PDB file of C-alpha atoms in Angstrom:
ATOM      1  CA  UNK A   1      56.140  69.576-100.194  1.00  0.00           C
ATOM      2  CA  UNK A   2      53.805  72.513 -99.731  1.00  0.00           C
ATOM      3  CA  UNK A   3      55.923  75.394-100.965  1.00  0.00           C
ATOM      4  CA  UNK A   4      55.571  79.138-101.294  1.00  0.00           C
ATOM      5  CA  UNK A   5      54.018  81.225 -98.539  1.00  0.00           C
ATOM      6  CA  UNK A   6      52.683  78.061 -96.880  1.00  0.00           C
ATOM      7  CA  UNK A   7      55.549  76.936 -94.688  1.00  0.00           C
ATOM      8  CA  UNK A   8      56.172  76.318 -90.993  1.00  0.00           C
ATOM      9  CA  UNK A   9      53.653  73.516 -90.387  1.00  0.00           C
ATOM     10  CA  UNK A  10      53.229  71.894 -86.958  1.00  0.00           C
ATOM     11  CA  UNK A  11      50.602  69.241 -87.823  1.00  0.00           C
ATOM     12  CA  UNK A  12      49.290  67.563 -90.973  1.00  0.00           C
ATOM     13  CA  UNK A  13      46.689  64.898 -91.770  1.00  0.00           C
ATOM     14  CA  UNK A  14      45.848  63.248 -95.095  1.00  0.00           C
ATOM     15  CA  UNK A  15      42.295  62.025 -95.610  1.00  0.00           C
ATOM     16  CA  UNK A  16      40.629  60.049 -98.366  1.00  0.00           C
ATOM     17  CA  UNK A  17      40.836  62.839-100.965  1.00  0.00           C
ATOM     18  CA  UNK A  18      41.901  65.902 -99.014  1.00  0.00           C
ATOM     19  CA  UNK A  19      44.619  67.132 -96.669  1.00  0.00           C
ATOM     20  CA  UNK A  20      44.554  69.508 -93.701  1.00  0.00           C
ATOM     21  CA  UNK A  21      47.373  71.101 -91.772  1.00  0.00           C
ATOM     22  CA  UNK A  22      48.012  73.491 -88.913  1.00  0.00           C
ATOM     23  CA  UNK A  23      50.699  76.124 -89.296  1.00  0.00           C
ATOM     24  CA  UNK A  24      52.933  77.110 -86.385  1.00  0.00           C
ATOM     25  CA  UNK A  25      50.869  80.303 -85.985  1.00  0.00           C
ATOM     26  CA  UNK A  26      47.798  78.168 -85.101  1.00  0.00           C
ATOM     27  CA  UNK A  27      45.858  78.733 -88.328  1.00  0.00           C
ATOM     28  CA  UNK A  28      44.159  75.746 -89.948  1.00  0.00           C
ATOM     29  CA  UNK A  29      44.293  75.063 -93.703  1.00  0.00           C
ATOM     30  CA  UNK A  30      42.748  72.344 -95.883  1.00  0.00           C
ATOM     31  CA  UNK A  31      43.047  71.519 -99.587  1.00  0.00           C
ATOM     32  CA  UNK A  32      42.009  68.891-102.131  1.00  0.00           C
ATOM     33  CA  UNK A  33      38.548  67.496-102.874  1.00  0.00           C
ATOM     34  CA  UNK A  34      35.675  69.376-101.266  1.00  0.00           C
ATOM     35  CA  UNK A  35      32.678  67.521-102.679  1.00  0.00           C
ATOM     36  CA  UNK A  36      31.235  66.965 -99.172  1.00  0.00           C
ATOM     37  CA  UNK A  37      32.418  70.135 -97.398  1.00  0.00           C
ATOM     38  CA  UNK A  38      35.479  68.453 -95.878  1.00  0.00           C
ATOM     39  CA  UNK A  39      37.680  71.510 -96.438  1.00  0.00           C
ATOM     40  CA  UNK A  40      35.604  73.573 -94.002  1.00  0.00           C
ATOM     41  CA  UNK A  41      35.531  76.717 -96.140  1.00  0.00           C
ATOM     42  CA  UNK A  42      31.731  77.240 -95.836  1.00  0.00           C
ATOM     43  CA  UNK A  43      31.150  76.157 -99.438  1.00  0.00           C
ATOM     44  CA  UNK A  44      31.761  73.191-101.703  1.00  0.00           C
ATOM     45  CA  UNK A  45      34.596  73.562-104.191  1.00  0.00           C
ATOM     46  CA  UNK A  46      37.946  71.807-104.433  1.00  0.00           C
ATOM     47  CA  UNK A  47      41.145  73.741-103.738  1.00  0.00           C
ATOM     48  CA  UNK A  48      44.534  72.917-105.256  1.00  0.00           C
ATOM     49  CA  UNK A  49      46.383  74.917-102.610  1.00  0.00           C
ATOM     50  CA  UNK A  50      46.117  75.323 -98.813  1.00  0.00           C
ATOM     51  CA  UNK A  51      42.974  77.325 -98.049  1.00  0.00           C
ATOM     52  CA  UNK A  52      42.452  78.799 -94.590  1.00  0.00           C
ATOM     53  CA  UNK A  53      39.568  77.318 -92.602  1.00  0.00           C
ATOM     54  CA  UNK A  54      37.619  80.202 -91.073  1.00  0.00           C
ATOM     55  CA  UNK A  55      39.143  82.994 -89.025  1.00  0.00           C
ATOM     56  CA  UNK A  56      39.738  81.084 -85.788  1.00  0.00           C
ATOM     57  CA  UNK A  57      43.261  80.640 -84.470  1.00  0.00           C
ATOM     58  CA  UNK A  58      44.655  78.296 -81.860  1.00  0.00           C
ATOM     59  CA  UNK A  59      44.156  74.955 -83.596  1.00  0.00           C
ATOM     60  CA  UNK A  60      46.288  72.194 -82.035  1.00  0.00           C
ATOM     61  CA  UNK A  61      45.170  68.873 -83.586  1.00  0.00           C
ATOM     62  CA  UNK A  62      43.759  67.925 -86.990  1.00  0.00           C
ATOM     63  CA  UNK A  63      42.314  64.704 -88.427  1.00  0.00           C
ATOM     64  CA  UNK A  64      41.255  64.321 -92.058  1.00  0.00           C
ATOM     65  CA  UNK A  65      38.939  61.355 -92.681  1.00  0.00           C
ATOM     66  CA  UNK A  66      37.277  59.847 -95.715  1.00  0.00           C
ATOM     67  CA  UNK A  67      35.116  62.887 -96.534  1.00  0.00           C
ATOM     68  CA  UNK A  68      35.067  64.696 -93.198  1.00  0.00           C
ATOM     69  CA  UNK A  69      37.536  66.457 -90.909  1.00  0.00           C
ATOM     70  CA  UNK A  70      37.824  67.098 -87.174  1.00  0.00           C
ATOM     71  CA  UNK A  71      40.114  69.389 -85.198  1.00  0.00           C
ATOM     72  CA  UNK A  72      40.797  70.533 -81.639  1.00  0.00           C
ATOM     73  CA  UNK A  73      41.416  74.118 -80.562  1.00  0.00           C
ATOM     74  CA  UNK A  74      43.765  75.236 -77.788  1.00  0.00           C
ATOM     75  CA  UNK A  75      41.053  75.330 -75.123  1.00  0.00           C
ATOM     76  CA  UNK A  76      40.192  71.692 -75.891  1.00  0.00           C
ATOM     77  CA  UNK A  77      36.947  72.165 -77.786  1.00  0.00           C
ATOM     78  CA  UNK A  78      36.316  69.694 -80.616  1.00  0.00           C
ATOM     79  CA  UNK A  79      35.026  70.648 -84.072  1.00  0.00           C
ATOM     80  CA  UNK A  80      34.057  68.479 -87.063  1.00  0.00           C
ATOM     81  CA  UNK A  81      32.836  69.254 -90.595  1.00  0.00           C
ATOM     82  CA  UNK A  82      32.146  67.632 -93.956  1.00  0.00           C
ATOM     83  CA  UNK A  83      30.120  64.518 -94.741  1.00  0.00           C
ATOM     84  CA  UNK A  84      27.767  63.401 -91.981  1.00  0.00           C
ATOM     85  CA  UNK A  85      25.887  60.563 -93.683  1.00  0.00           C
ATOM     86  CA  UNK A  86      26.722  58.096 -90.862  1.00  0.00           C
ATOM     87  CA  UNK A  87      26.999  60.409 -87.848  1.00  0.00           C
ATOM     88  CA  UNK A  88      30.763  60.937 -88.178  1.00  0.00           C
ATOM     89  CA  UNK A  89      30.479  64.600 -87.138  1.00  0.00           C
ATOM     90  CA  UNK A  90      29.094  63.652 -83.723  1.00  0.00           C
ATOM     91  CA  UNK A  91      26.408  66.341 -83.754  1.00  0.00           C
ATOM     92  CA  UNK A  92      23.514  64.021 -82.909  1.00  0.00           C
ATOM     93  CA  UNK A  93      21.958  63.958 -86.370  1.00  0.00           C
ATOM     94  CA  UNK A  94      22.736  63.431 -90.026  1.00  0.00           C
ATOM     95  CA  UNK A  95      23.496  66.652 -91.848  1.00  0.00           C
ATOM     96  CA  UNK A  96      26.743  67.615 -93.525  1.00  0.00           C
ATOM     97  CA  UNK A  97      28.466  70.842 -92.465  1.00  0.00           C
ATOM     98  CA  UNK A  98      30.724  72.916 -94.706  1.00  0.00           C
ATOM     99  CA  UNK A  99      32.316  74.762 -91.775  1.00  0.00           C
ATOM    100  CA  UNK A 100      33.809  73.712 -88.414  1.00  0.00           C
ATOM    101  CA  UNK A 101      30.916  72.771 -86.131  1.00  0.00           C
ATOM    102  CA  UNK A 102      31.526  72.399 -82.390  1.00  0.00           C
ATOM    103  CA  UNK A 103      30.865  68.869 -81.146  1.00  0.00           C
ATOM    104  CA  UNK A 104      28.998  69.187 -77.861  1.00  0.00           C
ATOM    105  CA  UNK A 105      29.994  71.581 -75.118  1.00  0.00           C
ATOM    106  CA  UNK A 106      32.673  69.543 -73.343  1.00  0.00           C
ATOM    107  CA  UNK A 107      36.250  70.726 -73.484  1.00  0.00           C
ATOM    108  CA  UNK A 108      39.444  68.904 -72.648  1.00  0.00           C
ATOM    109  CA  UNK A 109      39.730  66.922 -75.888  1.00  0.00           C
ATOM    110  CA  UNK A 110      43.365  65.878 -76.336  1.00  0.00           C
ATOM    111  CA  UNK A 111      43.276  63.498 -79.331  1.00  0.00           C
ATOM    112  CA  UNK A 112      41.143  63.125 -82.439  1.00  0.00           C
ATOM    113  CA  UNK A 113      41.200  60.794 -85.431  1.00  0.00           C
ATOM    114  CA  UNK A 114      38.874  60.505 -88.411  1.00  0.00           C
ATOM    115  CA  UNK A 115      38.261  57.270 -90.288  1.00  0.00           C
ATOM    116  CA  UNK A 116      36.303  56.498 -93.427  1.00  0.00           C
ATOM    117  CA  UNK A 117      32.895  57.156 -91.857  1.00  0.00           C
ATOM    118  CA  UNK A 118      33.579  57.383 -88.134  1.00  0.00           C
ATOM    119  CA  UNK A 119      35.604  59.450 -85.667  1.00  0.00           C
ATOM    120  CA  UNK A 120      37.236  58.799 -82.300  1.00  0.00           C
ATOM    121  CA  UNK A 121      38.759  61.103 -79.729  1.00  0.00           C
ATOM    122  CA  UNK A 122      40.089  61.187 -76.208  1.00  0.00           C
ATOM    123  CA  UNK A 123      39.146  63.364 -73.272  1.00  0.00           C
ATOM    124  CA  UNK A 124      40.491  62.782 -69.732  1.00  0.00           C
ATOM    125  CA  UNK A 125      41.964  59.409 -70.803  1.00  0.00           C
ATOM    126  CA  UNK A 126      38.500  58.295 -71.901  1.00  0.00           C
ATOM    127  CA  UNK A 127      37.988  57.029 -75.437  1.00  0.00           C
ATOM    128  CA  UNK A 128      34.918  58.165 -77.389  1.00  0.00           C
ATOM    129  CA  UNK A 129      33.846  57.033 -80.870  1.00  0.00           C
ATOM    130  CA  UNK A 130      30.917  57.915 -83.116  1.00  0.00           C
ATOM    131  CA  UNK A 131      29.691  57.454 -86.672  1.00  0.00           C
ATOM    132  CA  UNK A 132      29.555  54.362 -88.878  1.00  0.00           C
ATOM    133  CA  UNK A 133      29.644  51.110 -86.924  1.00  0.00           C
ATOM    134  CA  UNK A 134      28.948  48.564 -89.672  1.00  0.00           C
ATOM    135  CA  UNK A 135      32.219  46.773 -88.869  1.00  0.00           C
ATOM    136  CA  UNK A 136      32.262  47.490 -85.124  1.00  0.00           C
ATOM    137  CA  UNK A 137      34.686  50.400 -85.513  1.00  0.00           C
ATOM    138  CA  UNK A 138      33.000  52.527 -82.815  1.00  0.00           C
ATOM    139  CA  UNK A 139      33.086  49.551 -80.416  1.00  0.00           C
ATOM    140  CA  UNK A 140      29.351  49.870 -79.684  1.00  0.00           C
ATOM    141  CA  UNK A 141      27.326  46.672 -79.306  1.00  0.00           C
ATOM    142  CA  UNK A 142      25.049  47.458 -82.267  1.00  0.00           C
ATOM    143  CA  UNK A 143      26.051  47.804 -85.931  1.00  0.00           C
ATOM    144  CA  UNK A 144      23.872  50.915 -86.178  1.00  0.00           C
ATOM    145  CA  UNK A 145      25.612  54.268 -86.627  1.00  0.00           C
ATOM    146  CA  UNK A 146      26.354  56.205 -83.434  1.00  0.00           C
ATOM    147  CA  UNK A 147      25.225  59.819 -83.884  1.00  0.00           C
ATOM    148  CA  UNK A 148      26.702  61.038 -80.599  1.00  0.00           C
ATOM    149  CA  UNK A 149      29.934  60.036 -78.917  1.00  0.00           C
ATOM    150  CA  UNK A 150      29.999  56.657 -77.220  1.00  0.00           C
ATOM    151  CA  UNK A 151      32.446  56.037 -74.369  1.00  0.00           C
ATOM    152  CA  UNK A 152      34.321  52.815 -74.996  1.00  0.00           C
ATOM    153  CA  UNK A 153      34.742  50.497 -71.999  1.00  0.00           C
ATOM    154  CA  UNK A 154      37.500  51.551 -69.575  1.00  0.00           C
ATOM    155  CA  UNK A 155      38.805  55.036 -68.857  1.00  0.00           C
ATOM    156  CA  UNK A 156      42.570  54.574 -68.893  1.00  0.00           C
ATOM    157  CA  UNK A 157      43.341  54.933 -72.626  1.00  0.00           C
ATOM    158  CA  UNK A 158      46.725  56.302 -73.704  1.00  0.00           C
ATOM    159  CA  UNK A 159      46.401  56.609 -77.500  1.00  0.00           C
ATOM    160  CA  UNK A 160      43.993  55.849 -80.321  1.00  0.00           C
ATOM    161  CA  UNK A 161      43.776  55.982 -84.107  1.00  0.00           C
ATOM    162  CA  UNK A 162      41.224  55.156 -86.760  1.00  0.00           C
ATOM    163  CA  UNK A 163      41.500  53.584 -90.169  1.00  0.00           C
ATOM    164  CA  UNK A 164      38.955  53.401 -92.953  1.00  0.00           C
ATOM    165  CA  UNK A 165      36.780  50.823 -91.167  1.00  0.00           C
ATOM    166  CA  UNK A 166      38.638  50.125 -87.939  1.00  0.00           C
ATOM    167  CA  UNK A 167      39.819  51.647 -84.661  1.00  0.00           C
ATOM    168  CA  UNK A 168      42.813  50.755 -82.512  1.00  0.00           C
ATOM    169  CA  UNK A 169      43.601  52.015 -79.024  1.00  0.00           C
ATOM    170  CA  UNK A 170      46.198  51.452 -76.328  1.00  0.00           C
TER     171      UNK A 170
END
C-alpha cells in the first residue's frame, strides 16, 4: 500500500525493479530502481517513494518494463523512457532517455505494455511492437532488434500484453 499523501490511484504497473502509477488527477509517478533512467525524473537515482514524472498532466496508461517505462497521455500520444539498449523506446536508435520521450508523431494510442527489453502498443486496433526480438517477441521475421514500431499482421486486435521475453494478443 502506498500511504500518506499518495492516494487515489487510477492505474499502476510494476516493472522489473520499479513501479509507476497514475493518480486520479492525471499526474504520473514512478519509484524504485532508477539505474537506467526508468523513473523518468531526468536523472539517475533510485527513489523509495512515489516521485512525480515531469510536469505534464493527463496521463491515462502506464507500463513499467524491465528497465524502461512507457505511458500514454489523454490525447493519445505515446512516450517511453529508460533503458534503450535493444530499441525498446521505439525512437529509431539506441540511446537511453531519463525523461519521457515522445515516440513518433502519431496519436491515438490506446494500449501500451512494456516487457523485459521490448514494448508493444495498440493504435486503431492495430498492434505494434518494437525492441528486443531475440525470442520473436516483436513478431518480426528477423531476430534482430526492431528500433521503430513494427505492425504485426492483421489490424483487428482487441488486447495485448508483454512479458519478459514474450508477447500475447487477442
